[in-house]
mmCIF file of the C-alpha atoms, coordinates in Angstrom:
data_MODEL
# 
_entry.id   MODEL 
# 
loop_
_atom_site.group_PDB 
_atom_site.id 
_atom_site.type_symbol 
_atom_site.label_atom_id 
_atom_site.label_alt_id 
_atom_site.label_comp_id 
_atom_site.label_asym_id 
_atom_site.label_entity_id 
_atom_site.label_seq_id 
_atom_site.pdbx_PDB_ins_code 
_atom_site.Cartn_x 
_atom_site.Cartn_y 
_atom_site.Cartn_z 
_atom_site.occupancy 
_atom_site.B_iso_or_equiv 
_atom_site.pdbx_formal_charge 
_atom_site.auth_seq_id 
_atom_site.auth_comp_id 
_atom_site.auth_asym_id 
_atom_site.auth_atom_id 
_atom_site.pdbx_PDB_model_num 
ATOM 1   C CA . MET A 1 1   ? 75.863  176.020 130.883 1.00 0.00 ? 1   MET A CA 1 
ATOM 2   C CA . ASP A 1 2   ? 74.461  178.560 133.760 1.00 0.00 ? 2   ASP A CA 1 
ATOM 3   C CA . THR A 1 3   ? 76.903  180.930 135.098 1.00 0.00 ? 3   THR A CA 1 
ATOM 4   C CA . ARG A 1 4   ? 79.178  179.641 137.209 1.00 0.00 ? 4   ARG A CA 1 
ATOM 5   C CA . VAL A 1 5   ? 79.837  180.501 140.640 1.00 0.00 ? 5   VAL A CA 1 
ATOM 6   C CA . ALA A 1 6   ? 83.493  180.895 142.395 1.00 0.00 ? 6   ALA A CA 1 
ATOM 7   C CA . LEU A 1 7   ? 84.238  181.351 146.482 1.00 0.00 ? 7   LEU A CA 1 
ATOM 8   C CA . ILE A 1 8   ? 87.417  183.215 146.580 1.00 0.00 ? 8   ILE A CA 1 
ATOM 9   C CA . SER A 1 9   ? 89.097  184.412 150.067 1.00 0.00 ? 9   SER A CA 1 
ATOM 10  C CA . GLY A 1 10  ? 91.519  186.151 150.688 1.00 0.00 ? 10  GLY A CA 1 
ATOM 11  C CA . ALA A 1 11  ? 89.783  188.378 147.639 1.00 0.00 ? 11  ALA A CA 1 
ATOM 12  C CA . ASN A 1 12  ? 90.853  191.991 149.464 1.00 0.00 ? 12  ASN A CA 1 
ATOM 13  C CA . ARG A 1 13  ? 93.972  192.643 148.020 1.00 0.00 ? 13  ARG A CA 1 
ATOM 14  C CA . GLY A 1 14  ? 96.635  190.639 146.231 1.00 0.00 ? 14  GLY A CA 1 
ATOM 15  C CA . ILE A 1 15  ? 96.512  187.446 144.059 1.00 0.00 ? 15  ILE A CA 1 
ATOM 16  C CA . GLY A 1 16  ? 92.709  186.999 145.235 1.00 0.00 ? 16  GLY A CA 1 
ATOM 17  C CA . ALA A 1 17  ? 92.078  190.346 144.326 1.00 0.00 ? 17  ALA A CA 1 
ATOM 18  C CA . ALA A 1 18  ? 93.453  189.810 140.811 1.00 0.00 ? 18  ALA A CA 1 
ATOM 19  C CA . ILE A 1 19  ? 91.392  186.874 139.931 1.00 0.00 ? 19  ILE A CA 1 
ATOM 20  C CA . ALA A 1 20  ? 88.215  187.639 141.611 1.00 0.00 ? 20  ALA A CA 1 
ATOM 21  C CA . GLU A 1 21  ? 88.408  190.625 138.756 1.00 0.00 ? 21  GLU A CA 1 
ATOM 22  C CA . TYR A 1 22  ? 89.265  188.771 135.846 1.00 0.00 ? 22  TYR A CA 1 
ATOM 23  C CA . LEU A 1 23  ? 86.655  186.297 136.857 1.00 0.00 ? 23  LEU A CA 1 
ATOM 24  C CA . TYR A 1 24  ? 84.196  188.942 137.259 1.00 0.00 ? 24  TYR A CA 1 
ATOM 25  C CA . HIS A 1 25  ? 84.665  190.234 133.917 1.00 0.00 ? 25  HIS A CA 1 
ATOM 26  C CA . GLN A 1 26  ? 84.903  186.990 132.408 1.00 0.00 ? 26  GLN A CA 1 
ATOM 27  C CA . GLY A 1 27  ? 81.239  186.931 134.144 1.00 0.00 ? 27  GLY A CA 1 
ATOM 28  C CA . TRP A 1 28  ? 81.549  184.330 136.262 1.00 0.00 ? 28  TRP A CA 1 
ATOM 29  C CA . GLN A 1 29  ? 79.402  185.437 139.859 1.00 0.00 ? 29  GLN A CA 1 
ATOM 30  C CA . LEU A 1 30  ? 81.171  185.901 142.653 1.00 0.00 ? 30  LEU A CA 1 
ATOM 31  C CA . SER A 1 31  ? 81.195  185.183 146.469 1.00 0.00 ? 31  SER A CA 1 
ATOM 32  C CA . LEU A 1 32  ? 84.140  186.963 147.827 1.00 0.00 ? 32  LEU A CA 1 
ATOM 33  C CA . GLY A 1 33  ? 85.807  186.105 151.499 1.00 0.00 ? 33  GLY A CA 1 
ATOM 34  C CA . MET A 1 34  ? 87.392  189.033 152.744 1.00 0.00 ? 34  MET A CA 1 
ATOM 35  C CA . ARG A 1 35  ? 87.910  189.542 156.884 1.00 0.00 ? 35  ARG A CA 1 
ATOM 36  C CA . THR A 1 36  ? 86.907  193.026 156.504 1.00 0.00 ? 36  THR A CA 1 
ATOM 37  C CA . PRO A 1 37  ? 83.869  192.768 153.448 1.00 0.00 ? 37  PRO A CA 1 
ATOM 38  C CA . LYS A 1 38  ? 84.155  196.010 150.942 1.00 0.00 ? 38  LYS A CA 1 
ATOM 39  C CA . ARG A 1 39  ? 82.708  196.373 147.694 1.00 0.00 ? 39  ARG A CA 1 
ATOM 40  C CA . PRO A 1 40  ? 85.643  196.208 145.087 1.00 0.00 ? 40  PRO A CA 1 
ATOM 41  C CA . LYS A 1 41  ? 85.688  199.514 142.851 1.00 0.00 ? 41  LYS A CA 1 
ATOM 42  C CA . TRP A 1 42  ? 84.884  197.138 139.563 1.00 0.00 ? 42  TRP A CA 1 
ATOM 43  C CA . ASP A 1 43  ? 81.659  195.652 141.116 1.00 0.00 ? 43  ASP A CA 1 
ATOM 44  C CA . ASP A 1 44  ? 80.184  198.651 139.713 1.00 0.00 ? 44  ASP A CA 1 
ATOM 45  C CA . GLU A 1 45  ? 76.533  196.185 139.424 1.00 0.00 ? 45  GLU A CA 1 
ATOM 46  C CA . GLY A 1 46  ? 76.999  194.881 142.771 1.00 0.00 ? 46  GLY A CA 1 
ATOM 47  C CA . ARG A 1 47  ? 77.118  191.534 141.403 1.00 0.00 ? 47  ARG A CA 1 
ATOM 48  C CA . CYS A 1 48  ? 79.434  190.449 144.075 1.00 0.00 ? 48  CYS A CA 1 
ATOM 49  C CA . HIS A 1 49  ? 78.061  188.558 147.591 1.00 0.00 ? 49  HIS A CA 1 
ATOM 50  C CA . LEU A 1 50  ? 80.683  189.718 150.282 1.00 0.00 ? 50  LEU A CA 1 
ATOM 51  C CA . PHE A 1 51  ? 81.061  187.800 153.142 1.00 0.00 ? 51  PHE A CA 1 
ATOM 52  C CA . ALA A 1 52  ? 82.937  188.801 156.421 1.00 0.00 ? 52  ALA A CA 1 
ATOM 53  C CA . TYR A 1 53  ? 85.457  185.218 155.994 1.00 0.00 ? 53  TYR A CA 1 
ATOM 54  C CA . ASP A 1 54  ? 88.424  184.694 158.889 1.00 0.00 ? 54  ASP A CA 1 
ATOM 55  C CA . ALA A 1 55  ? 90.405  182.125 157.763 1.00 0.00 ? 55  ALA A CA 1 
ATOM 56  C CA . THR A 1 56  ? 91.048  181.516 161.558 1.00 0.00 ? 56  THR A CA 1 
ATOM 57  C CA . LYS A 1 57  ? 87.704  181.115 162.493 1.00 0.00 ? 57  LYS A CA 1 
ATOM 58  C CA . GLY A 1 58  ? 85.681  178.024 161.213 1.00 0.00 ? 58  GLY A CA 1 
ATOM 59  C CA . GLN A 1 59  ? 82.990  180.345 159.523 1.00 0.00 ? 59  GLN A CA 1 
ATOM 60  C CA . GLU A 1 60  ? 83.567  177.628 156.361 1.00 0.00 ? 60  GLU A CA 1 
ATOM 61  C CA . GLN A 1 61  ? 80.325  176.330 156.621 1.00 0.00 ? 61  GLN A CA 1 
ATOM 62  C CA . ALA A 1 62  ? 78.015  179.683 157.017 1.00 0.00 ? 62  ALA A CA 1 
ATOM 63  C CA . TRP A 1 63  ? 79.739  181.130 154.185 1.00 0.00 ? 63  TRP A CA 1 
ATOM 64  C CA . VAL A 1 64  ? 78.975  177.719 151.953 1.00 0.00 ? 64  VAL A CA 1 
ATOM 65  C CA . GLU A 1 65  ? 75.026  178.480 153.026 1.00 0.00 ? 65  GLU A CA 1 
ATOM 66  C CA . GLU A 1 66  ? 75.154  181.566 152.013 1.00 0.00 ? 66  GLU A CA 1 
ATOM 67  C CA . ALA A 1 67  ? 76.705  181.338 149.180 1.00 0.00 ? 67  ALA A CA 1 
ATOM 68  C CA . LEU A 1 68  ? 74.131  179.022 148.061 1.00 0.00 ? 68  LEU A CA 1 
ATOM 69  C CA . ALA A 1 69  ? 71.081  180.885 149.396 1.00 0.00 ? 69  ALA A CA 1 
ATOM 70  C CA . ARG A 1 70  ? 72.294  183.648 146.837 1.00 0.00 ? 70  ARG A CA 1 
ATOM 71  C CA . PHE A 1 71  ? 73.346  181.277 144.137 1.00 0.00 ? 71  PHE A CA 1 
ATOM 72  C CA . GLY A 1 72  ? 71.753  177.831 144.703 1.00 0.00 ? 72  GLY A CA 1 
ATOM 73  C CA . ARG A 1 73  ? 75.153  176.528 143.268 1.00 0.00 ? 73  ARG A CA 1 
ATOM 74  C CA . ILE A 1 74  ? 78.653  176.293 143.767 1.00 0.00 ? 74  ILE A CA 1 
ATOM 75  C CA . ASP A 1 75  ? 81.580  175.442 140.879 1.00 0.00 ? 75  ASP A CA 1 
ATOM 76  C CA . ALA A 1 76  ? 84.477  176.280 141.994 1.00 0.00 ? 76  ALA A CA 1 
ATOM 77  C CA . LEU A 1 77  ? 86.325  176.914 145.185 1.00 0.00 ? 77  LEU A CA 1 
ATOM 78  C CA . ILE A 1 78  ? 89.854  179.366 145.011 1.00 0.00 ? 78  ILE A CA 1 
ATOM 79  C CA . PRO A 1 79  ? 90.882  180.052 148.582 1.00 0.00 ? 79  PRO A CA 1 
ATOM 80  C CA . SER A 1 80  ? 93.858  182.645 147.879 1.00 0.00 ? 80  SER A CA 1 
ATOM 81  C CA . ALA A 1 81  ? 94.370  183.472 151.941 1.00 0.00 ? 81  ALA A CA 1 
ATOM 82  C CA . GLY A 1 82  ? 97.261  183.313 153.417 1.00 0.00 ? 82  GLY A CA 1 
ATOM 83  C CA . ILE A 1 83  ? 100.029 183.688 155.233 1.00 0.00 ? 83  ILE A CA 1 
ATOM 84  C CA . MET A 1 84  ? 104.296 183.575 155.647 1.00 0.00 ? 84  MET A CA 1 
ATOM 85  C CA . THR A 1 85  ? 106.071 183.892 158.729 1.00 0.00 ? 85  THR A CA 1 
ATOM 86  C CA . PRO A 1 86  ? 109.380 184.046 157.808 1.00 0.00 ? 86  PRO A CA 1 
ATOM 87  C CA . LYS A 1 87  ? 111.671 181.922 160.380 1.00 0.00 ? 87  LYS A CA 1 
ATOM 88  C CA . ASN A 1 88  ? 113.290 178.735 159.970 1.00 0.00 ? 88  ASN A CA 1 
ATOM 89  C CA . VAL A 1 89  ? 111.907 175.676 161.280 1.00 0.00 ? 89  VAL A CA 1 
ATOM 90  C CA . ILE A 1 90  ? 114.283 175.607 164.113 1.00 0.00 ? 90  ILE A CA 1 
ATOM 91  C CA . GLU A 1 91  ? 114.319 179.282 165.728 1.00 0.00 ? 91  GLU A CA 1 
ATOM 92  C CA . ALA A 1 92  ? 110.064 178.453 165.237 1.00 0.00 ? 92  ALA A CA 1 
ATOM 93  C CA . CYS A 1 93  ? 107.444 177.523 167.692 1.00 0.00 ? 93  CYS A CA 1 
ATOM 94  C CA . ASP A 1 94  ? 104.334 175.723 167.390 1.00 0.00 ? 94  ASP A CA 1 
ATOM 95  C CA . ASP A 1 95  ? 102.448 178.649 167.427 1.00 0.00 ? 95  ASP A CA 1 
ATOM 96  C CA . ASP A 1 96  ? 103.965 180.467 164.261 1.00 0.00 ? 96  ASP A CA 1 
ATOM 97  C CA . LEU A 1 97  ? 103.110 176.574 162.462 1.00 0.00 ? 97  LEU A CA 1 
ATOM 98  C CA . ASP A 1 98  ? 100.520 176.227 163.639 1.00 0.00 ? 98  ASP A CA 1 
ATOM 99  C CA . ALA A 1 99  ? 98.981  179.653 162.394 1.00 0.00 ? 99  ALA A CA 1 
ATOM 100 C CA . MET A 1 100 ? 100.299 178.915 159.193 1.00 0.00 ? 100 MET A CA 1 
ATOM 101 C CA . MET A 1 101 ? 98.577  175.403 159.030 1.00 0.00 ? 101 MET A CA 1 
ATOM 102 C CA . GLU A 1 102 ? 95.239  176.724 160.241 1.00 0.00 ? 102 GLU A CA 1 
ATOM 103 C CA . VAL A 1 103 ? 94.957  179.593 157.251 1.00 0.00 ? 103 VAL A CA 1 
ATOM 104 C CA . ASN A 1 104 ? 97.431  177.893 154.153 1.00 0.00 ? 104 ASN A CA 1 
ATOM 105 C CA . VAL A 1 105 ? 95.926  174.031 155.036 1.00 0.00 ? 105 VAL A CA 1 
ATOM 106 C CA . LYS A 1 106 ? 92.912  173.843 157.694 1.00 0.00 ? 106 LYS A CA 1 
ATOM 107 C CA . ALA A 1 107 ? 91.320  176.583 156.628 1.00 0.00 ? 107 ALA A CA 1 
ATOM 108 C CA . PRO A 1 108 ? 91.351  175.216 152.687 1.00 0.00 ? 108 PRO A CA 1 
ATOM 109 C CA . ARG A 1 109 ? 90.240  171.601 153.730 1.00 0.00 ? 109 ARG A CA 1 
ATOM 110 C CA . ARG A 1 110 ? 87.532  173.571 155.828 1.00 0.00 ? 110 ARG A CA 1 
ATOM 111 C CA . LEU A 1 111 ? 85.929  174.614 152.989 1.00 0.00 ? 111 LEU A CA 1 
ATOM 112 C CA . ALA A 1 112 ? 86.302  171.884 150.387 1.00 0.00 ? 112 ALA A CA 1 
ATOM 113 C CA . GLN A 1 113 ? 84.633  170.029 152.995 1.00 0.00 ? 113 GLN A CA 1 
ATOM 114 C CA . ALA A 1 114 ? 81.717  172.651 153.356 1.00 0.00 ? 114 ALA A CA 1 
ATOM 115 C CA . ALA A 1 115 ? 80.812  172.825 149.534 1.00 0.00 ? 115 ALA A CA 1 
ATOM 116 C CA . TRP A 1 116 ? 81.635  169.391 148.436 1.00 0.00 ? 116 TRP A CA 1 
ATOM 117 C CA . GLU A 1 117 ? 78.096  168.144 147.667 1.00 0.00 ? 117 GLU A CA 1 
ATOM 118 C CA . PRO A 1 118 ? 77.386  171.817 145.871 1.00 0.00 ? 118 PRO A CA 1 
ATOM 119 C CA . LEU A 1 119 ? 80.912  170.838 143.993 1.00 0.00 ? 119 LEU A CA 1 
ATOM 120 C CA . LYS A 1 120 ? 79.625  167.230 143.273 1.00 0.00 ? 120 LYS A CA 1 
ATOM 121 C CA . ALA A 1 121 ? 76.317  168.578 141.712 1.00 0.00 ? 121 ALA A CA 1 
ATOM 122 C CA . HIS A 1 122 ? 76.790  169.695 138.516 1.00 0.00 ? 122 HIS A CA 1 
ATOM 123 C CA . GLY A 1 123 ? 79.745  166.958 137.393 1.00 0.00 ? 123 GLY A CA 1 
ATOM 124 C CA . CYS A 1 124 ? 82.297  169.902 136.407 1.00 0.00 ? 124 CYS A CA 1 
ATOM 125 C CA . GLY A 1 125 ? 83.293  170.439 140.222 1.00 0.00 ? 125 GLY A CA 1 
ATOM 126 C CA . ARG A 1 126 ? 86.990  173.210 140.280 1.00 0.00 ? 126 ARG A CA 1 
ATOM 127 C CA . VAL A 1 127 ? 89.494  173.725 143.011 1.00 0.00 ? 127 VAL A CA 1 
ATOM 128 C CA . ILE A 1 128 ? 92.445  175.476 142.680 1.00 0.00 ? 128 ILE A CA 1 
ATOM 129 C CA . LEU A 1 129 ? 94.843  176.130 145.550 1.00 0.00 ? 129 LEU A CA 1 
ATOM 130 C CA . LEU A 1 130 ? 96.968  178.789 146.320 1.00 0.00 ? 130 LEU A CA 1 
ATOM 131 C CA . ALA A 1 131 ? 100.051 176.816 147.070 1.00 0.00 ? 131 ALA A CA 1 
ATOM 132 C CA . SER A 1 132 ? 103.506 177.994 145.599 1.00 0.00 ? 132 SER A CA 1 
ATOM 133 C CA . LEU A 1 133 ? 106.846 176.596 144.377 1.00 0.00 ? 133 LEU A CA 1 
ATOM 134 C CA . SER A 1 134 ? 108.063 176.801 147.684 1.00 0.00 ? 134 SER A CA 1 
ATOM 135 C CA . GLY A 1 135 ? 105.102 173.709 148.108 1.00 0.00 ? 135 GLY A CA 1 
ATOM 136 C CA . LEU A 1 136 ? 107.669 171.672 145.593 1.00 0.00 ? 136 LEU A CA 1 
ATOM 137 C CA . ARG A 1 137 ? 111.034 173.002 146.521 1.00 0.00 ? 137 ARG A CA 1 
ATOM 138 C CA . VAL A 1 138 ? 112.583 174.623 149.889 1.00 0.00 ? 138 VAL A CA 1 
ATOM 139 C CA . LYS A 1 139 ? 114.963 177.042 148.334 1.00 0.00 ? 139 LYS A CA 1 
ATOM 140 C CA . SER A 1 140 ? 116.496 178.889 151.703 1.00 0.00 ? 140 SER A CA 1 
ATOM 141 C CA . ALA A 1 141 ? 116.676 178.069 154.961 1.00 0.00 ? 141 ALA A CA 1 
ATOM 142 C CA . GLY A 1 142 ? 114.479 181.122 156.191 1.00 0.00 ? 142 GLY A CA 1 
ATOM 143 C CA . ALA A 1 143 ? 111.696 180.148 154.135 1.00 0.00 ? 143 ALA A CA 1 
ATOM 144 C CA . GLY A 1 144 ? 111.506 176.719 155.762 1.00 0.00 ? 144 GLY A CA 1 
ATOM 145 C CA . LEU A 1 145 ? 108.546 176.530 157.659 1.00 0.00 ? 145 LEU A CA 1 
ATOM 146 C CA . TYR A 1 146 ? 106.318 178.944 155.219 1.00 0.00 ? 146 TYR A CA 1 
ATOM 147 C CA . ALA A 1 147 ? 107.860 175.964 152.573 1.00 0.00 ? 147 ALA A CA 1 
ATOM 148 C CA . MET A 1 148 ? 106.462 172.858 155.201 1.00 0.00 ? 148 MET A CA 1 
ATOM 149 C CA . THR A 1 149 ? 102.465 174.416 154.969 1.00 0.00 ? 149 THR A CA 1 
ATOM 150 C CA . LYS A 1 150 ? 102.714 174.624 151.207 1.00 0.00 ? 150 LYS A CA 1 
ATOM 151 C CA . HIS A 1 151 ? 104.045 171.363 150.580 1.00 0.00 ? 151 HIS A CA 1 
ATOM 152 C CA . ALA A 1 152 ? 101.015 170.539 152.527 1.00 0.00 ? 152 ALA A CA 1 
ATOM 153 C CA . THR A 1 153 ? 98.755  172.710 150.657 1.00 0.00 ? 153 THR A CA 1 
ATOM 154 C CA . VAL A 1 154 ? 100.313 170.457 147.401 1.00 0.00 ? 154 VAL A CA 1 
ATOM 155 C CA . ALA A 1 155 ? 99.379  167.265 148.789 1.00 0.00 ? 155 ALA A CA 1 
ATOM 156 C CA . LEU A 1 156 ? 95.706  168.423 149.882 1.00 0.00 ? 156 LEU A CA 1 
ATOM 157 C CA . THR A 1 157 ? 95.147  169.245 146.424 1.00 0.00 ? 157 THR A CA 1 
ATOM 158 C CA . HIS A 1 158 ? 96.657  165.878 145.521 1.00 0.00 ? 158 HIS A CA 1 
ATOM 159 C CA . SER A 1 159 ? 94.028  164.268 148.310 1.00 0.00 ? 159 SER A CA 1 
ATOM 160 C CA . LEU A 1 160 ? 91.114  166.182 146.476 1.00 0.00 ? 160 LEU A CA 1 
ATOM 161 C CA . ARG A 1 161 ? 91.423  165.989 142.795 1.00 0.00 ? 161 ARG A CA 1 
ATOM 162 C CA . GLN A 1 162 ? 91.822  161.671 144.474 1.00 0.00 ? 162 GLN A CA 1 
ATOM 163 C CA . LEU A 1 163 ? 89.057  162.057 146.212 1.00 0.00 ? 163 LEU A CA 1 
ATOM 164 C CA . GLY A 1 164 ? 86.624  164.326 143.846 1.00 0.00 ? 164 GLY A CA 1 
ATOM 165 C CA . TRP A 1 165 ? 87.929  162.816 140.526 1.00 0.00 ? 165 TRP A CA 1 
ATOM 166 C CA . ASP A 1 166 ? 84.714  160.381 139.509 1.00 0.00 ? 166 ASP A CA 1 
ATOM 167 C CA . ASP A 1 167 ? 82.279  162.758 140.572 1.00 0.00 ? 167 ASP A CA 1 
ATOM 168 C CA . GLY A 1 168 ? 83.623  165.347 138.420 1.00 0.00 ? 168 GLY A CA 1 
ATOM 169 C CA . ILE A 1 169 ? 85.835  167.374 140.780 1.00 0.00 ? 169 ILE A CA 1 
ATOM 170 C CA . ARG A 1 170 ? 89.361  168.989 139.586 1.00 0.00 ? 170 ARG A CA 1 
ATOM 171 C CA . ALA A 1 171 ? 91.453  169.824 141.756 1.00 0.00 ? 171 ALA A CA 1 
ATOM 172 C CA . THR A 1 172 ? 95.072  171.715 139.986 1.00 0.00 ? 172 THR A CA 1 
ATOM 173 C CA . ALA A 1 173 ? 98.046  173.315 142.904 1.00 0.00 ? 173 ALA A CA 1 
ATOM 174 C CA . VAL A 1 174 ? 98.939  176.892 141.204 1.00 0.00 ? 174 VAL A CA 1 
ATOM 175 C CA . CYS A 1 175 ? 102.416 176.883 142.552 1.00 0.00 ? 175 CYS A CA 1 
ATOM 176 C CA . PRO A 1 176 ? 104.063 180.179 142.442 1.00 0.00 ? 176 PRO A CA 1 
ATOM 177 C CA . GLY A 1 177 ? 107.599 181.507 142.741 1.00 0.00 ? 177 GLY A CA 1 
ATOM 178 C CA . MET A 1 178 ? 107.515 185.301 143.798 1.00 0.00 ? 178 MET A CA 1 
ATOM 179 C CA . VAL A 1 179 ? 104.792 187.784 142.944 1.00 0.00 ? 179 VAL A CA 1 
ATOM 180 C CA . ASN A 1 180 ? 104.576 190.789 143.556 1.00 0.00 ? 180 ASN A CA 1 
ATOM 181 C CA . THR A 1 181 ? 102.580 191.161 146.455 1.00 0.00 ? 181 THR A CA 1 
ATOM 182 C CA . ASP A 1 182 ? 102.348 192.516 150.230 1.00 0.00 ? 182 ASP A CA 1 
ATOM 183 C CA . MET A 1 183 ? 103.643 189.958 151.560 1.00 0.00 ? 183 MET A CA 1 
ATOM 184 C CA . THR A 1 184 ? 106.765 189.937 149.083 1.00 0.00 ? 184 THR A CA 1 
ATOM 185 C CA . GLN A 1 185 ? 107.910 193.650 149.111 1.00 0.00 ? 185 GLN A CA 1 
ATOM 186 C CA . ASN A 1 186 ? 111.115 192.740 151.718 1.00 0.00 ? 186 ASN A CA 1 
ATOM 187 C CA . ALA A 1 187 ? 112.224 190.471 148.927 1.00 0.00 ? 187 ALA A CA 1 
ATOM 188 C CA . ASP A 1 188 ? 115.710 191.436 147.085 1.00 0.00 ? 188 ASP A CA 1 
ATOM 189 C CA . MET A 1 189 ? 114.003 191.306 143.765 1.00 0.00 ? 189 MET A CA 1 
ATOM 190 C CA . PRO A 1 190 ? 112.363 194.487 142.553 1.00 0.00 ? 190 PRO A CA 1 
ATOM 191 C CA . ASN A 1 191 ? 108.684 194.371 142.090 1.00 0.00 ? 191 ASN A CA 1 
ATOM 192 C CA . ALA A 1 192 ? 109.215 194.469 137.652 1.00 0.00 ? 192 ALA A CA 1 
ATOM 193 C CA . GLU A 1 193 ? 110.519 191.587 138.032 1.00 0.00 ? 193 GLU A CA 1 
ATOM 194 C CA . LYS A 1 194 ? 108.460 189.660 140.356 1.00 0.00 ? 194 LYS A CA 1 
ATOM 195 C CA . ILE A 1 195 ? 104.866 187.730 138.422 1.00 0.00 ? 195 ILE A CA 1 
ATOM 196 C CA . ASP A 1 196 ? 102.508 189.802 138.159 1.00 0.00 ? 196 ASP A CA 1 
ATOM 197 C CA . PRO A 1 197 ? 99.380  189.049 139.784 1.00 0.00 ? 197 PRO A CA 1 
ATOM 198 C CA . ASN A 1 198 ? 97.196  189.260 136.711 1.00 0.00 ? 198 ASN A CA 1 
ATOM 199 C CA . ALA A 1 199 ? 99.435  186.977 135.334 1.00 0.00 ? 199 ALA A CA 1 
ATOM 200 C CA . ILE A 1 200 ? 98.266  184.159 138.473 1.00 0.00 ? 200 ILE A CA 1 
ATOM 201 C CA . ALA A 1 201 ? 94.537  185.288 137.414 1.00 0.00 ? 201 ALA A CA 1 
ATOM 202 C CA . ALA A 1 202 ? 95.387  184.469 133.666 1.00 0.00 ? 202 ALA A CA 1 
ATOM 203 C CA . SER A 1 203 ? 96.517  181.396 134.633 1.00 0.00 ? 203 SER A CA 1 
ATOM 204 C CA . VAL A 1 204 ? 93.599  179.995 137.442 1.00 0.00 ? 204 VAL A CA 1 
ATOM 205 C CA . VAL A 1 205 ? 90.738  181.122 134.344 1.00 0.00 ? 205 VAL A CA 1 
ATOM 206 C CA . LEU A 1 206 ? 92.584  178.793 131.963 1.00 0.00 ? 206 LEU A CA 1 
ATOM 207 C CA . LEU A 1 207 ? 92.433  176.035 134.399 1.00 0.00 ? 207 LEU A CA 1 
ATOM 208 C CA . LEU A 1 208 ? 88.578  176.363 135.099 1.00 0.00 ? 208 LEU A CA 1 
ATOM 209 C CA . ASN A 1 209 ? 87.794  176.718 131.515 1.00 0.00 ? 209 ASN A CA 1 
ATOM 210 C CA . LEU A 1 210 ? 89.769  172.358 130.912 1.00 0.00 ? 210 LEU A CA 1 
ATOM 211 C CA . PRO A 1 211 ? 87.582  169.820 129.988 1.00 0.00 ? 211 PRO A CA 1 
ATOM 212 C CA . ASN A 1 212 ? 87.214  167.100 132.674 1.00 0.00 ? 212 ASN A CA 1 
ATOM 213 C CA . ASN A 1 213 ? 89.760  164.939 130.353 1.00 0.00 ? 213 ASN A CA 1 
ATOM 214 C CA . SER A 1 214 ? 92.158  168.346 130.684 1.00 0.00 ? 214 SER A CA 1 
ATOM 215 C CA . SER A 1 215 ? 93.413  167.964 134.026 1.00 0.00 ? 215 SER A CA 1 
ATOM 216 C CA . VAL A 1 216 ? 96.528  169.817 135.330 1.00 0.00 ? 216 VAL A CA 1 
ATOM 217 C CA . ALA A 1 217 ? 97.301  168.771 138.776 1.00 0.00 ? 217 ALA A CA 1 
ATOM 218 C CA . GLU A 1 218 ? 100.183 170.880 139.009 1.00 0.00 ? 218 GLU A CA 1 
ATOM 219 C CA . PHE A 1 219 ? 100.617 173.995 137.564 1.00 0.00 ? 219 PHE A CA 1 
ATOM 220 C CA . ASN A 1 220 ? 104.076 175.537 138.369 1.00 0.00 ? 220 ASN A CA 1 
ATOM 221 C CA . ILE A 1 221 ? 104.772 179.016 137.328 1.00 0.00 ? 221 ILE A CA 1 
ATOM 222 C CA . ASN A 1 222 ? 108.364 181.762 138.034 1.00 0.00 ? 222 ASN A CA 1 
ATOM 223 C CA . CYS A 1 223 ? 109.741 184.912 137.275 1.00 0.00 ? 223 CYS A CA 1 
ATOM 224 C CA . THR A 1 224 ? 113.592 183.032 137.553 1.00 0.00 ? 224 THR A CA 1 
ATOM 225 C CA . LEU A 1 225 ? 115.327 180.592 135.385 1.00 0.00 ? 225 LEU A CA 1 
ATOM 226 C CA . GLU A 1 226 ? 115.531 177.230 138.288 1.00 0.00 ? 226 GLU A CA 1 
ATOM 227 C CA . PRO A 1 227 ? 115.635 173.840 136.917 1.00 0.00 ? 227 PRO A CA 1 
ATOM 228 C CA . CYS A 1 228 ? 112.497 171.674 135.980 1.00 0.00 ? 228 CYS A CA 1 
ATOM 229 C CA . TYR A 1 229 ? 110.531 174.916 137.565 1.00 0.00 ? 229 TYR A CA 1 
# 
């Protein structure tokens, strides 16, 4: 297979940055979506394509067209940009929910829409959506609003999986628990006990390399003992 190409949003930090670095060292060509583009220090060969991407601006079509002009193909989408407003469903206002839905759900859908034909072209396109265990259960009232959007992310993944199956597109919702990123620094858990973003990256590489007849719909990763998760 020719060198594969992945588009990764939220690639400047956290899980997105870890995935990007991991794939880079696996030989992938990368188009990195960042609100403020900055070439990663590990890209010493200048192989990465950088795009000024804001998940609230509707730039997905432009990003896909620019990546295609650079690489000529798209094999995987990994929308990693995400936000969380720590409010329960009663105290939150519609603007709080709309902001999270825009970044966590609508932007990944638009990116898949823009890249759908290139993903179909080689019969083995891959879509990895960064969901959460909060997309499978609501563990606390304070995370209820965030959980609503991540349940929608999981539903989006299954919808893409159903739609793209016959064309070789395989979609997976990666659902981690508490990950050691900027988003969780105020959580009541030592960083050393949280999931390392590099472990998420390694899991994504595993999922991307699975053949079409070994599809994983949901991939759950946790750092604490919970029934079924």
